[in-house]
XYZ file of C-alpha atoms in Angstrom:
731
model
C 131.156 93.141 133.702
C 127.377 93.472 133.367
C 125.710 91.458 130.679
C 124.326 93.433 127.737
C 121.448 91.917 125.799
C 120.488 92.818 122.247
C 117.087 91.843 120.851
C 116.760 91.018 117.156
C 113.447 91.877 115.479
C 112.239 91.421 111.941
C 109.031 93.181 110.918
C 108.272 93.824 114.571
C 108.691 90.222 115.712
C 111.360 89.186 118.192
C 113.366 86.362 116.637
C 116.284 86.198 119.000
C 118.281 87.616 121.895
C 122.038 88.027 121.848
C 123.776 88.519 125.174
C 127.336 89.736 125.626
C 129.093 87.919 128.472
C 132.648 87.676 129.684
C 133.129 84.359 127.898
C 131.524 85.375 124.588
C 128.230 85.958 122.831
C 125.218 83.855 123.726
C 122.037 83.617 121.712
C 118.468 82.467 122.281
C 116.580 81.952 119.031
C 112.887 81.680 118.284
C 111.654 78.368 116.981
C 108.725 79.729 114.995
C 107.199 76.315 114.452
C 107.407 75.306 118.107
C 106.405 78.783 119.197
C 109.241 78.908 121.704
C 112.613 80.512 122.325
C 115.522 78.167 122.795
C 117.866 78.118 125.742
C 120.805 80.483 125.428
C 123.814 78.881 123.724
C 127.176 80.130 122.517
C 126.856 82.183 119.321
C 128.179 80.216 116.319
C 127.874 80.181 112.542
C 124.570 78.386 113.048
C 123.184 81.539 114.673
C 124.430 83.659 111.768
C 122.621 81.293 109.398
C 119.444 81.612 111.477
C 119.372 85.418 111.304
C 120.593 85.806 107.703
C 117.196 85.259 106.000
C 115.873 88.240 107.950
C 118.872 90.582 107.713
C 120.808 89.394 104.625
C 123.879 90.130 106.738
C 126.103 88.217 109.140
C 125.321 89.623 112.583
C 128.674 88.493 113.988
C 130.255 91.057 111.622
C 128.563 93.817 113.614
C 129.705 92.462 116.975
C 133.274 92.210 115.697
C 133.297 95.945 114.954
C 130.918 97.036 117.727
C 133.589 98.503 119.998
C 134.985 100.597 117.134
C 131.497 101.836 116.320
C 130.745 102.648 119.937
C 133.965 104.650 120.286
C 133.296 106.620 117.084
C 129.700 107.307 118.045
C 130.697 108.428 121.528
C 133.286 110.794 120.027
C 130.610 112.121 117.620
C 132.954 111.956 114.627
C 131.549 112.962 111.248
C 132.896 109.936 109.403
C 134.835 106.816 110.284
C 136.042 103.561 108.755
C 136.425 100.382 110.785
C 139.361 98.008 110.565
C 137.153 95.651 108.551
C 136.503 98.438 106.018
C 132.975 99.494 107.006
C 132.498 103.151 106.032
C 130.211 105.355 108.132
C 128.839 108.879 107.758
C 126.911 110.911 110.331
C 123.403 111.984 109.372
C 121.678 115.233 110.228
C 119.846 113.477 113.078
C 123.260 112.261 114.392
C 122.619 108.625 113.499
C 125.164 106.949 111.206
C 124.619 105.334 107.816
C 126.895 102.649 106.436
C 128.128 103.752 103.017
C 129.228 101.611 100.084
C 127.615 98.423 101.401
C 124.518 96.580 100.249
C 122.176 95.906 103.184
C 123.907 98.364 105.526
C 124.177 98.331 109.326
C 122.842 101.801 110.242
C 123.698 102.926 113.772
C 121.463 104.787 116.233
C 122.565 106.290 119.534
C 121.495 108.613 122.304
C 124.047 110.851 124.007
C 126.815 108.714 122.593
C 125.338 105.365 123.654
C 124.835 103.016 120.723
C 121.461 101.370 121.183
C 120.239 100.077 117.807
C 121.286 98.797 114.387
C 118.831 99.044 111.475
C 119.011 96.648 108.541
C 116.840 97.304 105.461
C 116.091 94.352 103.208
C 113.888 95.264 100.235
C 110.380 95.519 101.740
C 111.416 94.151 105.112
C 113.200 95.616 108.118
C 115.371 94.110 110.834
C 116.350 95.867 114.040
C 119.021 94.837 116.552
C 118.311 96.842 119.690
C 119.557 96.921 123.264
C 116.912 95.422 125.464
C 114.633 98.103 126.852
C 115.304 100.604 124.078
C 112.576 99.386 121.697
C 110.457 102.510 122.181
C 113.305 104.591 120.773
C 113.313 102.689 117.500
C 111.179 102.253 114.406
C 109.598 99.285 116.201
C 107.167 101.685 117.821
C 105.529 102.062 114.390
C 104.096 98.577 114.826
C 101.801 100.018 117.463
C 100.025 101.771 114.601
C 99.296 98.321 113.181
C 98.665 96.118 116.198
C 98.359 98.476 119.162
C 100.336 98.732 122.380
C 101.316 95.054 122.438
C 102.818 95.053 118.962
C 106.263 93.958 120.111
C 107.909 92.486 123.166
C 109.246 95.046 125.593
C 110.297 92.399 128.062
C 111.673 89.312 126.428
C 112.596 85.876 127.657
C 115.823 85.733 129.645
C 118.651 84.230 127.644
C 119.255 81.590 130.301
C 115.636 80.590 130.750
C 113.953 77.519 129.446
C 111.741 77.812 126.392
C 108.574 79.830 126.859
C 105.488 79.610 124.693
C 105.104 83.006 123.020
C 101.564 82.274 121.920
C 100.203 82.320 125.418
C 100.583 84.359 128.582
C 104.275 84.944 129.035
C 106.466 87.727 130.338
C 103.463 89.407 131.939
C 101.607 90.166 128.724
C 99.823 88.583 125.794
C 101.726 88.946 122.545
C 100.160 88.755 119.084
C 102.351 85.996 117.680
C 101.042 82.706 116.420
C 102.983 79.497 116.219
C 103.798 78.532 112.626
C 102.262 75.195 111.693
C 103.474 73.466 108.534
C 100.289 71.984 107.122
C 102.096 70.056 104.394
C 103.081 69.991 100.729
C 100.205 69.754 98.290
C 99.952 69.153 94.557
C 97.681 71.806 93.064
C 96.291 70.559 89.766
C 96.090 72.994 86.871
C 93.364 73.061 84.239
C 95.625 71.193 81.803
C 96.638 68.439 84.218
C 99.984 69.619 85.603
C 100.733 69.722 89.337
C 102.164 72.703 91.191
C 104.056 71.817 94.361
C 102.652 73.981 97.133
C 103.649 74.386 100.801
C 101.114 75.602 103.334
C 101.937 77.311 106.643
C 99.146 78.259 109.045
C 98.874 80.149 112.334
C 98.175 77.753 115.187
C 94.731 77.899 116.740
C 92.885 79.799 114.020
C 90.239 78.083 111.931
C 89.758 80.219 108.826
C 92.334 82.806 107.876
C 93.172 85.194 105.058
C 96.063 83.893 102.989
C 99.263 85.390 101.567
C 100.309 83.595 98.373
C 103.863 83.497 97.027
C 104.493 81.906 93.637
C 108.190 81.505 92.858
C 110.541 80.015 90.264
C 113.394 80.093 92.808
C 112.511 77.131 95.108
C 109.712 77.441 97.625
C 111.809 75.595 100.211
C 114.600 78.186 100.195
C 114.233 80.298 103.357
C 110.469 80.128 103.848
C 111.181 81.850 107.180
C 111.205 85.111 105.209
C 107.409 84.874 105.116
C 106.822 83.632 108.680
C 105.994 87.135 110.006
C 102.746 86.911 108.051
C 101.848 83.614 109.715
C 102.823 84.917 113.140
C 100.456 87.856 112.579
C 97.504 85.593 111.751
C 97.738 84.898 108.026
C 98.084 81.636 106.201
C 101.093 81.522 103.888
C 101.096 79.458 100.706
C 104.401 79.149 98.827
C 104.367 77.486 95.431
C 106.941 76.406 92.857
C 105.705 77.707 89.506
C 105.226 75.296 86.630
C 108.350 73.459 85.521
C 110.455 74.567 88.492
C 111.761 72.505 91.399
C 109.023 70.052 92.488
C 106.301 71.247 90.093
C 105.542 69.338 86.902
C 105.283 70.686 83.361
C 107.596 72.607 81.101
C 109.349 75.781 82.242
C 108.517 78.696 79.933
C 109.167 81.980 81.665
C 105.943 84.047 82.153
C 104.012 81.822 79.763
C 101.550 79.999 82.045
C 101.270 82.425 84.939
C 97.813 83.903 84.233
C 96.092 80.498 84.162
C 98.211 78.893 86.884
C 97.720 81.880 89.176
C 93.964 81.699 88.612
C 93.883 77.958 89.348
C 95.950 78.391 92.500
C 93.691 81.142 93.848
C 90.652 78.933 93.314
C 92.376 76.054 95.108
C 93.229 78.230 98.110
C 89.693 79.610 98.371
C 88.306 76.064 98.446
C 90.430 74.941 101.429
C 88.816 74.574 104.838
C 91.454 76.800 106.459
C 90.948 79.698 104.015
C 88.420 82.489 104.516
C 88.504 83.175 100.769
C 90.529 86.395 100.967
C 93.939 86.120 99.314
C 96.785 88.585 99.003
C 100.036 88.079 97.145
C 103.569 89.289 97.802
C 107.025 89.078 96.280
C 109.475 90.829 94.011
C 110.670 90.577 90.423
C 109.233 87.351 88.964
C 107.266 87.002 92.198
C 105.855 90.462 91.536
C 104.980 89.684 87.942
C 102.947 86.595 88.872
C 100.745 88.802 91.063
C 99.741 90.949 88.100
C 99.300 87.807 86.001
C 96.902 86.391 88.592
C 95.074 89.720 88.756
C 94.845 89.695 84.945
C 92.709 86.564 85.190
C 90.006 88.515 87.055
C 89.939 85.965 89.897
C 87.579 87.303 92.610
C 89.558 85.847 95.517
C 92.613 88.068 94.970
C 92.001 91.042 97.260
C 95.444 92.640 97.671
C 98.898 92.752 96.087
C 102.289 93.718 97.508
C 104.059 94.241 94.178
C 107.815 94.738 94.465
C 109.987 95.462 91.380
C 107.556 93.477 89.251
C 108.573 92.311 85.795
C 106.496 93.567 82.873
C 105.641 92.598 79.320
C 108.423 91.500 77.001
C 108.581 94.397 74.522
C 108.279 97.079 77.213
C 110.453 95.422 79.851
C 112.568 92.287 79.357
C 113.714 90.479 77.322
C 112.598 92.424 74.207
C 112.636 96.047 75.332
C 111.882 98.269 72.392
C 111.950 95.245 70.087
C 115.638 94.649 70.728
C 116.889 91.411 72.252
C 118.306 91.974 75.716
C 121.618 90.267 76.323
C 121.812 91.525 79.896
C 119.179 89.012 80.978
C 121.288 86.028 79.912
C 122.824 85.808 83.388
C 119.349 85.212 84.824
C 118.529 82.794 82.008
C 121.656 80.792 82.775
C 120.767 80.685 86.466
C 117.374 79.246 85.496
C 118.667 76.891 82.812
C 118.143 73.785 84.942
C 115.053 72.663 86.826
C 116.753 73.751 90.035
C 118.103 77.314 90.178
C 121.917 77.578 90.138
C 123.232 81.083 90.904
C 126.812 80.057 90.141
C 125.939 79.931 86.447
C 125.574 83.738 86.363
C 129.313 84.130 86.874
C 130.749 83.200 83.480
C 134.421 84.108 82.945
C 133.912 84.631 79.186
C 130.756 86.727 78.952
C 132.262 88.877 76.163
C 132.806 85.776 74.054
C 129.383 84.305 74.869
C 127.569 87.449 73.783
C 129.186 87.151 70.337
C 127.928 83.606 69.619
C 125.672 83.386 66.536
C 123.103 82.257 65.798
C 121.747 83.081 69.225
C 119.968 79.725 69.516
C 123.383 78.079 69.895
C 124.345 80.068 72.998
C 123.081 77.619 75.666
C 124.841 74.557 74.290
C 128.072 76.406 73.465
C 128.246 78.244 76.774
C 126.728 75.720 79.184
C 127.259 72.446 77.374
C 123.584 71.517 77.198
C 120.477 72.728 75.356
C 118.074 75.045 77.175
C 114.768 75.052 75.287
C 113.244 78.061 77.049
C 116.233 80.241 76.126
C 116.393 79.113 72.507
C 112.645 79.623 72.162
C 113.051 83.314 72.988
C 115.224 83.746 69.908
C 112.765 81.891 67.673
C 110.107 84.614 67.940
C 111.511 87.752 66.369
C 108.352 89.874 66.368
C 105.441 90.302 68.774
C 103.251 87.240 68.218
C 100.970 84.897 70.164
C 103.938 83.488 72.075
C 104.901 86.886 73.457
C 101.263 87.861 73.976
C 100.758 84.935 76.346
C 103.681 86.120 78.469
C 102.258 89.661 78.902
C 100.050 90.226 81.935
C 99.479 93.823 80.818
C 98.104 92.900 77.405
C 95.975 90.114 78.895
C 94.618 92.093 81.845
C 90.893 91.322 82.009
C 90.268 91.882 85.707
C 89.126 94.888 87.654
C 91.074 96.847 90.259
C 92.953 94.793 92.860
C 94.307 96.931 95.717
C 98.029 97.153 94.994
C 100.965 98.492 96.980
C 103.615 99.003 94.296
C 107.328 99.311 95.126
C 110.138 100.058 92.702
C 113.135 102.296 92.111
C 114.683 104.528 89.497
C 117.419 101.961 88.821
C 115.254 98.838 88.940
C 116.013 96.905 85.782
C 112.378 95.727 85.781
C 111.287 99.318 86.338
C 109.379 99.364 83.053
C 107.183 96.623 84.534
C 106.257 99.010 87.313
C 105.693 101.717 84.691
C 103.144 99.402 83.070
C 101.520 98.807 86.447
C 101.282 102.549 87.099
C 99.802 103.100 83.644
C 97.179 100.475 84.481
C 96.162 101.707 87.942
C 96.008 105.433 87.207
C 92.276 105.211 86.496
C 91.506 102.911 89.421
C 89.500 104.291 92.377
C 91.354 106.509 94.824
C 92.773 104.495 97.696
C 92.980 101.243 95.716
C 96.635 101.701 94.861
C 99.737 103.236 96.361
C 103.304 103.388 95.091
C 106.639 104.034 96.764
C 109.410 104.858 94.275
C 112.942 105.189 95.603
C 116.496 105.683 94.395
C 116.870 101.920 94.361
C 118.066 99.244 91.984
C 116.333 95.893 91.399
C 117.467 94.534 94.762
C 115.457 97.328 96.281
C 115.715 99.354 99.459
C 119.302 98.384 100.198
C 122.038 100.877 99.154
C 123.207 104.431 99.827
C 125.761 104.181 97.005
C 124.989 102.665 93.616
C 127.923 102.368 91.220
C 129.552 105.582 92.332
C 126.327 107.542 92.751
C 125.611 108.592 96.340
C 121.830 108.689 96.650
C 121.624 110.510 99.981
C 121.323 109.764 103.673
C 117.514 109.498 103.571
C 117.252 107.245 100.525
C 116.407 104.084 102.472
C 113.008 103.547 104.055
C 112.531 101.941 107.460
C 108.758 101.529 107.175
C 108.048 99.428 104.084
C 107.148 96.334 106.107
C 104.778 98.427 108.231
C 103.109 99.808 105.100
C 102.823 96.291 103.673
C 101.244 94.865 106.801
C 98.787 97.770 107.069
C 97.850 97.171 103.425
C 97.029 93.535 104.119
C 95.284 94.281 107.403
C 92.988 96.734 105.651
C 92.228 94.888 102.430
C 92.233 91.281 103.722
C 90.941 91.736 107.270
C 88.916 94.918 106.934
C 90.869 96.824 109.582
C 90.207 100.572 109.445
C 93.806 101.794 109.722
C 93.707 104.657 107.225
C 96.272 103.227 104.798
C 93.932 103.875 101.861
C 93.800 107.559 102.774
C 97.547 108.134 102.603
C 99.261 109.713 99.593
C 98.953 107.547 96.485
C 102.528 108.354 95.486
C 105.622 108.650 97.646
C 108.805 109.215 95.688
C 112.427 110.122 96.327
C 113.989 112.971 94.410
C 117.710 112.655 93.722
C 119.705 115.858 93.843
C 117.240 117.268 96.344
C 117.754 114.066 98.341
C 114.298 114.074 99.865
C 111.009 112.197 99.834
C 107.913 113.802 98.324
C 104.231 112.956 98.061
C 101.698 113.271 95.270
C 98.178 112.180 94.476
C 99.003 110.735 91.080
C 101.889 109.645 88.876
C 103.426 111.670 87.442
C 102.590 114.461 89.922
C 100.229 117.256 88.858
C 103.052 119.739 89.370
C 104.889 118.291 86.365
C 104.922 120.241 83.100
C 106.269 118.736 79.884
C 109.082 120.872 78.484
C 110.608 120.352 75.048
C 114.409 120.529 74.925
C 115.730 120.469 71.375
C 118.891 118.926 69.956
C 121.024 121.503 68.267
C 124.421 122.968 67.604
C 126.957 120.204 67.014
C 129.876 121.871 65.289
C 130.529 118.950 62.952
C 129.052 115.573 62.272
C 130.922 112.313 62.606
C 131.679 112.302 58.927
C 130.460 108.763 58.448
C 133.651 107.466 59.929
C 136.131 110.050 58.668
C 137.898 110.010 62.031
C 136.642 113.379 63.225
C 135.125 113.830 66.670
C 131.358 113.988 66.759
C 131.587 117.188 68.757
C 129.119 118.074 71.457
C 125.723 119.312 70.399
C 123.534 121.525 72.497
C 120.290 120.922 74.323
C 118.072 123.981 74.494
C 114.478 125.037 75.057
C 114.686 127.159 71.907
C 115.048 125.632 68.453
C 118.152 127.477 67.296
C 119.330 125.368 64.353
C 122.923 126.508 64.754
C 125.579 124.931 62.564
C 124.714 121.831 60.584
C 121.171 120.574 60.812
C 122.008 116.910 61.193
C 124.581 114.703 62.901
C 125.846 111.454 61.448
C 127.806 108.573 62.900
C 129.031 105.211 61.669
C 127.721 102.248 63.652
C 129.701 99.023 63.316
C 128.077 95.953 64.950
C 131.549 94.434 65.304
C 132.524 97.298 67.601
C 129.440 98.176 69.649
C 129.263 100.861 72.302
C 129.040 99.584 75.848
C 126.321 99.566 78.445
C 128.414 99.687 81.601
C 127.378 96.877 83.937
C 128.801 93.741 85.511
C 126.884 90.877 83.884
C 127.337 88.653 86.952
C 125.710 91.272 89.204
C 122.397 90.783 87.376
C 121.598 94.506 87.724
C 121.141 96.083 84.291
C 119.819 99.608 84.932
C 122.364 100.890 87.438
C 123.639 104.471 87.197
C 127.180 104.775 85.905
C 129.786 107.308 84.793
C 129.668 107.413 80.971
C 132.201 110.225 80.537
C 134.786 108.094 78.766
C 132.268 106.031 76.810
C 130.743 109.227 75.397
C 134.038 110.034 73.688
C 133.326 107.313 71.122
C 132.736 108.490 67.553
C 129.448 106.594 67.362
C 127.790 108.407 70.279
C 126.101 111.771 69.787
C 125.873 114.084 72.802
C 123.519 117.005 73.291
C 124.259 119.057 76.386
C 122.537 122.029 77.971
C 124.321 125.150 79.087
C 125.327 125.330 82.739
C 122.192 125.579 84.856
C 121.882 128.666 87.024
C 118.932 127.355 89.023
C 117.766 123.884 90.051
C 115.599 121.918 87.642
C 113.725 118.847 88.892
C 112.619 116.194 86.434
C 109.961 113.744 87.673
C 108.396 111.044 85.506
C 109.549 109.282 82.377
C 110.920 111.073 79.356
C 110.123 110.740 75.674
C 112.932 111.225 73.174
C 111.687 112.126 69.690
C 114.256 111.340 67.029
C 114.117 112.084 63.336
C 116.539 109.636 61.770
C 117.716 108.269 58.472
C 119.945 105.287 57.786
C 121.509 103.651 54.760
C 120.641 100.129 56.016
C 117.208 98.500 56.493
C 117.370 98.437 60.283
C 119.306 99.612 63.314
C 118.661 100.279 66.998
C 118.634 103.443 69.068
C 119.755 103.746 72.675
C 119.153 107.114 74.337
C 120.426 108.118 77.758
C 119.757 111.026 80.077
C 122.812 111.985 82.126
C 123.718 114.595 84.736
C 127.017 116.336 83.978
C 128.432 117.711 87.220
C 130.932 120.519 87.755
C 133.865 118.145 87.251
C 132.517 116.963 83.884
C 131.397 113.546 85.132
C 128.428 112.330 83.071
C 126.257 110.079 85.253
C 123.580 108.008 83.513
C 120.185 108.358 85.194
C 117.637 107.025 82.679
C 117.568 105.381 79.275
C 115.361 104.058 76.524
C 115.719 101.710 73.551
C 113.892 101.175 70.276
C 114.543 99.098 67.180
C 113.907 101.341 64.180
C 111.852 98.756 62.312
C 109.441 98.645 65.268
C 108.809 102.394 65.342
C 105.100 101.897 64.583
C 104.403 98.323 65.665
C 106.186 95.421 67.348
C 104.025 93.038 65.316
C 104.782 94.293 61.817
C 108.328 95.517 61.193
C 108.757 98.345 58.707
C 112.259 98.466 57.290
C 114.141 101.659 56.552
C 114.829 103.007 53.080
C 118.011 104.986 52.380
C 117.463 108.725 52.137
C 114.096 108.772 53.900
C 113.570 110.431 57.288
C 111.625 108.595 59.992
C 110.180 109.673 63.326
C 110.946 107.547 66.404
C 109.478 108.081 69.866
C 111.425 106.402 72.646
C 110.017 106.181 76.164
C 112.649 106.101 78.895
C 112.773 104.686 82.367
C 111.220 106.885 85.063
C 113.054 109.152 87.433
C 112.901 111.995 89.894
C 116.102 114.011 89.891
C 117.068 117.596 90.569
C 119.758 118.937 88.249
C 121.627 121.365 90.489
C 123.022 124.799 89.621
C 126.417 124.394 87.977
C 125.382 121.079 86.389
C 124.320 120.327 82.815
C 121.636 118.098 81.313
C 122.849 115.726 78.609
C 121.104 113.392 76.174
C 123.156 110.889 74.211
C 122.171 108.864 71.159
C 123.836 105.741 69.826
C 122.866 102.484 68.102
C 124.293 99.865 70.419
C 124.634 98.932 74.077
C 126.742 95.824 74.557
C 125.818 93.937 77.748
C 122.267 95.305 77.520
C 121.177 94.349 73.990
C 122.633 92.154 71.283
C 124.055 94.405 68.530
C 121.740 94.945 65.605
C 123.348 93.540 62.453
C 121.816 96.403 60.410
C 120.226 93.771 58.201
C 116.604 92.664 58.084
C 117.551 89.789 60.392
C 118.327 92.289 63.113
C 120.007 90.975 66.257
C 120.286 87.346 65.136
C 122.283 87.516 61.931
C 125.727 86.121 61.172
C 126.005 88.741 58.452
C 126.700 92.250 59.716
C 126.873 95.604 57.949
C 128.078 98.998 59.012
C 125.427 101.703 58.990
C 125.582 105.449 58.457
C 123.051 106.785 60.938
C 121.819 110.373 60.862
C 119.911 112.308 63.520
C 118.152 115.326 62.020
C 117.627 118.525 64.004
C 115.928 121.426 62.291
C 112.560 123.103 62.317
C 111.032 120.428 60.116
C 112.728 117.500 61.849
C 113.091 118.760 65.400
C 114.707 115.940 67.368
C 114.162 116.608 71.046
C 113.486 115.272 74.518
C 110.290 115.903 76.465
C 111.344 116.533 80.057
C 108.710 116.264 82.826
C 109.748 119.300 84.862
C 108.311 119.905 88.321
C 106.729 123.344 88.621
C 107.924 124.015 85.103
C 105.468 126.840 84.605
C 107.074 128.732 87.526
C 110.553 128.784 86.078
């Protein structure tokens, strides 16, 4: 039996070699700090642990099913399922995607010979490839960044002694630098706290541009994730934010990040190993801190790699639309101690916990100890100085900072990216670029999201290449053309294809008004009758009654369908059964006879009245397919008392009609012929927001009242949705 060797790359860097022999798998792994590959040893769980930070998967799982995959690929079957349950589907290019699995193993072959496995991980990319087949893979794209010697074509033999990859080896010079841990430093803030900061530098370089990561999740957890930057000639600085892990001070989510980011940038620029050019990278909270640092106007910040960045409280979390988001409690629990504890997200009694009142008592009742940062969130009902300090968007005082912005339609921090796109739209051409996919908060990682198949081309294999080109251009001055590429790349569901545009939303978008109309009967304020199904039409018909009423009971809220422990709040889901509730109004178009593509965010204009001083409104846009399945694609929320201002609530008066404008999450989706467009309206969304009590105390009252809620739909009060339709004028 001949030995077969597989090379494992992450972001174009060879991290290990796995050789199949008669007596098992052997592996040689890169010691990034020593700059050497180890001698080949038997593959064990230790090797799986070594590769997991780069792939998020257990590589031994692939080798256990490799023979099955090879047989299926050789037979050119359309679909197959392995004994272990891995589900595969052939693509148009004859490669195979792994369905129904986060971080899939995608298979590539030539004439039936399996030669590569692709693994997408958010903005990174791992490739397991048969030695000698690198030129057939996405690895060749690294030549566009670093030239012909961008990756190793001939790698160290698995049986050989360690070889120094930073010098002449294997007949060529390779552009990797040894990772040197410079040490842990205490960066002092302007108010006397100390931020624990680890510094990694490329060996042999004196002054380098720096990539900064500021995290609340433990800077010492898998720093290897960022080693590709060091190995390509950047310094990497990883810092625990204030109050987390080894940093001093109190932990108040978002609160100190503008000032602390500014202080950290100044500290980096003053170091002897820094050339004064700093970029930042990271997702979610790690994305938000980039915009917070940019908000300070610090001149040393020259580039951002913003991934699913969190936004300001009343636009994003935890106060979207003025409501109080319950769906973020899982994250709050995980962060309730100085050291992150993911196990705390999995609470067996979430339904009970969400009913605790007053809300300030939740931490101690659920966890057994007080959590000041959680209780403090409930102490500030309206937009005030506390919330203002947490908002990078409201505090933005800097100029343009070149930003590569990544997010997805189902990113639960997607409204943060919406704020970022609102901010950069007037920046100079070439100073920003966004890639928007059919992804959830965990990013570029799934072909199936809660029952919605997003298409065989939904995942990108080039995000790490784009990111590196961004840094090379804006931190090192390399003329690689990245600033001349399309400002917007976005994936359109339904059409299942990527598109480009010069702005967001694209110029081809036309706003169309679709009116609510035609429900045969209202909900009768709880008389037991069905709400009926209203219509959604481009013409204001005013058929039937001119208003629809439902009874909202905070003790029996409608559901937002998620798994709290998953910590993914904006996933698509089938709402067909939920929409049968008497307290949900539905407005549905006629069957479409031609495709209609919606790209952008929607605005739902509601004219409402209510017999209580306050209530909330949750609107959803769904796609109703030929079977009647109603799949949620976008949503929006607004507390009625905040219809004009989050700072000054204005309570409702019985009998009066009020206008509400609700901005939804963004989307690109093609409604196909035979499908219908649906908009639903209700006043609650358990698991997303705490139910409004319908009193002036809103979400944090032990007293609750039922509310008769009316949506008006006539020529004077024309409730509607503004749909951003691509090429709308051509239809």
